[in-house]
mmCIF file of C-alpha atoms in Angstrom:
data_model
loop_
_atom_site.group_PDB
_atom_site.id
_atom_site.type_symbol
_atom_site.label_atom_id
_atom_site.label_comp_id
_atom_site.label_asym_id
_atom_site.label_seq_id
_atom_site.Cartn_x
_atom_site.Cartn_y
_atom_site.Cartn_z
ATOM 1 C CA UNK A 1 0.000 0.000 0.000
ATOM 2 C CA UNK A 2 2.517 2.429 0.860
ATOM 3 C CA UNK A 3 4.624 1.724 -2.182
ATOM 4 C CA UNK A 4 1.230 2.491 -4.698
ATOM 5 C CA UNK A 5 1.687 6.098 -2.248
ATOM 6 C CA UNK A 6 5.209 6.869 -2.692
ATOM 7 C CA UNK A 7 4.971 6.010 -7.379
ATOM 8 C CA UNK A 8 1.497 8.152 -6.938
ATOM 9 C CA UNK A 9 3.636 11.107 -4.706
ATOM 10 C CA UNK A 10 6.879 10.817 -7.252
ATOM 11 C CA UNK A 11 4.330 10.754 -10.543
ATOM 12 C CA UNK A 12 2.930 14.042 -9.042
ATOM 13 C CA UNK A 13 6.259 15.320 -8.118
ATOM 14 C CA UNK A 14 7.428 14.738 -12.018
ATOM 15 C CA UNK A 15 3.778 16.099 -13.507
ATOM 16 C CA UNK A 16 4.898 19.308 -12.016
ATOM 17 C CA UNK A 17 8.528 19.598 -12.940
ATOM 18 C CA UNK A 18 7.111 19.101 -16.000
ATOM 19 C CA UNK A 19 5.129 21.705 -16.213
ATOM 20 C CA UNK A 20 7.702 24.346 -15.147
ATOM 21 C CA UNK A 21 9.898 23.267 -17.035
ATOM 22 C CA UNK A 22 7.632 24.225 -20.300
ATOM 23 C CA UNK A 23 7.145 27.700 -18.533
ATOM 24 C CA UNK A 24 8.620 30.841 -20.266
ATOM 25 C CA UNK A 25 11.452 32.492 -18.041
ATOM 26 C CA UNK A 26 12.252 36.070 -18.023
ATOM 27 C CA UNK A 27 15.711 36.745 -17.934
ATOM 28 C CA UNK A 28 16.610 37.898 -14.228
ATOM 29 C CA UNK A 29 18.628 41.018 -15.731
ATOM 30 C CA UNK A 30 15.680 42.363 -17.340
ATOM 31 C CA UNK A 31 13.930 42.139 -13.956
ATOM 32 C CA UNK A 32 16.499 43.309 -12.134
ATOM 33 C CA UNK A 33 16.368 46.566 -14.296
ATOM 34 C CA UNK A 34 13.503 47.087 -14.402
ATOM 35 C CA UNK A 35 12.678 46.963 -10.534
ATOM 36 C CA UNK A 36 15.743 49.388 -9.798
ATOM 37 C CA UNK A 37 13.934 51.602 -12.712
ATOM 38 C CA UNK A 38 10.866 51.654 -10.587
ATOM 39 C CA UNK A 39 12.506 51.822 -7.008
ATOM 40 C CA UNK A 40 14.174 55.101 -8.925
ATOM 41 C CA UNK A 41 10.972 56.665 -10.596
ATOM 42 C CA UNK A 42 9.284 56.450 -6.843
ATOM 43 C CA UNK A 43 11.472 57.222 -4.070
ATOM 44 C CA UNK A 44 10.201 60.364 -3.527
ATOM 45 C CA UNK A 45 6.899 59.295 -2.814
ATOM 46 C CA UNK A 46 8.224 55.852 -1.031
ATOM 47 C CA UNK A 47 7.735 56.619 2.814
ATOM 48 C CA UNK A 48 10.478 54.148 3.935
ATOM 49 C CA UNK A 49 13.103 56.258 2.104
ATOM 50 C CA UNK A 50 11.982 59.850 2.404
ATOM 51 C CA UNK A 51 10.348 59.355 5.718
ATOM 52 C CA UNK A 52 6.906 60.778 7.082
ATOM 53 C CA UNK A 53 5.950 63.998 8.157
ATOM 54 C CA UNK A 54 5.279 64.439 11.743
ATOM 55 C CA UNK A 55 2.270 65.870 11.217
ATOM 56 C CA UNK A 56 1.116 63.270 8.672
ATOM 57 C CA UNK A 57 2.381 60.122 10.808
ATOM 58 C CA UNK A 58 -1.169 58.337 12.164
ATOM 59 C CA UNK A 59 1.513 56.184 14.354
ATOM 60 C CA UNK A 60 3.270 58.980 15.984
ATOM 61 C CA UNK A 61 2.910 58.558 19.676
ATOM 62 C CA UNK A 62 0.083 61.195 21.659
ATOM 63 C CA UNK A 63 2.284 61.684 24.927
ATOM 64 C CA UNK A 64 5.860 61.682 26.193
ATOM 65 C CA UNK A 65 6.946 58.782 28.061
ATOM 66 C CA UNK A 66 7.714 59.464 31.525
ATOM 67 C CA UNK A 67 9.926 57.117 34.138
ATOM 68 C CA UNK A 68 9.449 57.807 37.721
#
């Protein structure tokens, strides 16, 4: 019983290489420019580089921590 498992597990297993192996790849380089490209076009508006206004910032705290 548990060898019918393991040729059903590996035929699944080889179903799927097979399909990504027929899958189109894009080149990682063209990727790779492209995502600097956009990191570029939108850093002024990206909040992790330019930061957020004190005003603006909903996660600012209210108060001052005081120790005693």
């Amino acid at each position: 019983m548990s060898c019918s498992n393991s040729l059903v597990q590996v035929q699944k297993v080889v179903e799927q290489l097979r399909l990504e192996a027929t899958k189109e790849r894009i080149k990682i380089s063209i990727t790779a420019v492209d995502l600097v490209q956009y990191c570029q076009d939108n850093k002024r508006s990206d909040p992790l580089i330019s930061g957020v206004a004190a005003s603006s910032n909903p996660f600012k705290d209210k108060k001052s921590c005081v120790l005693l």
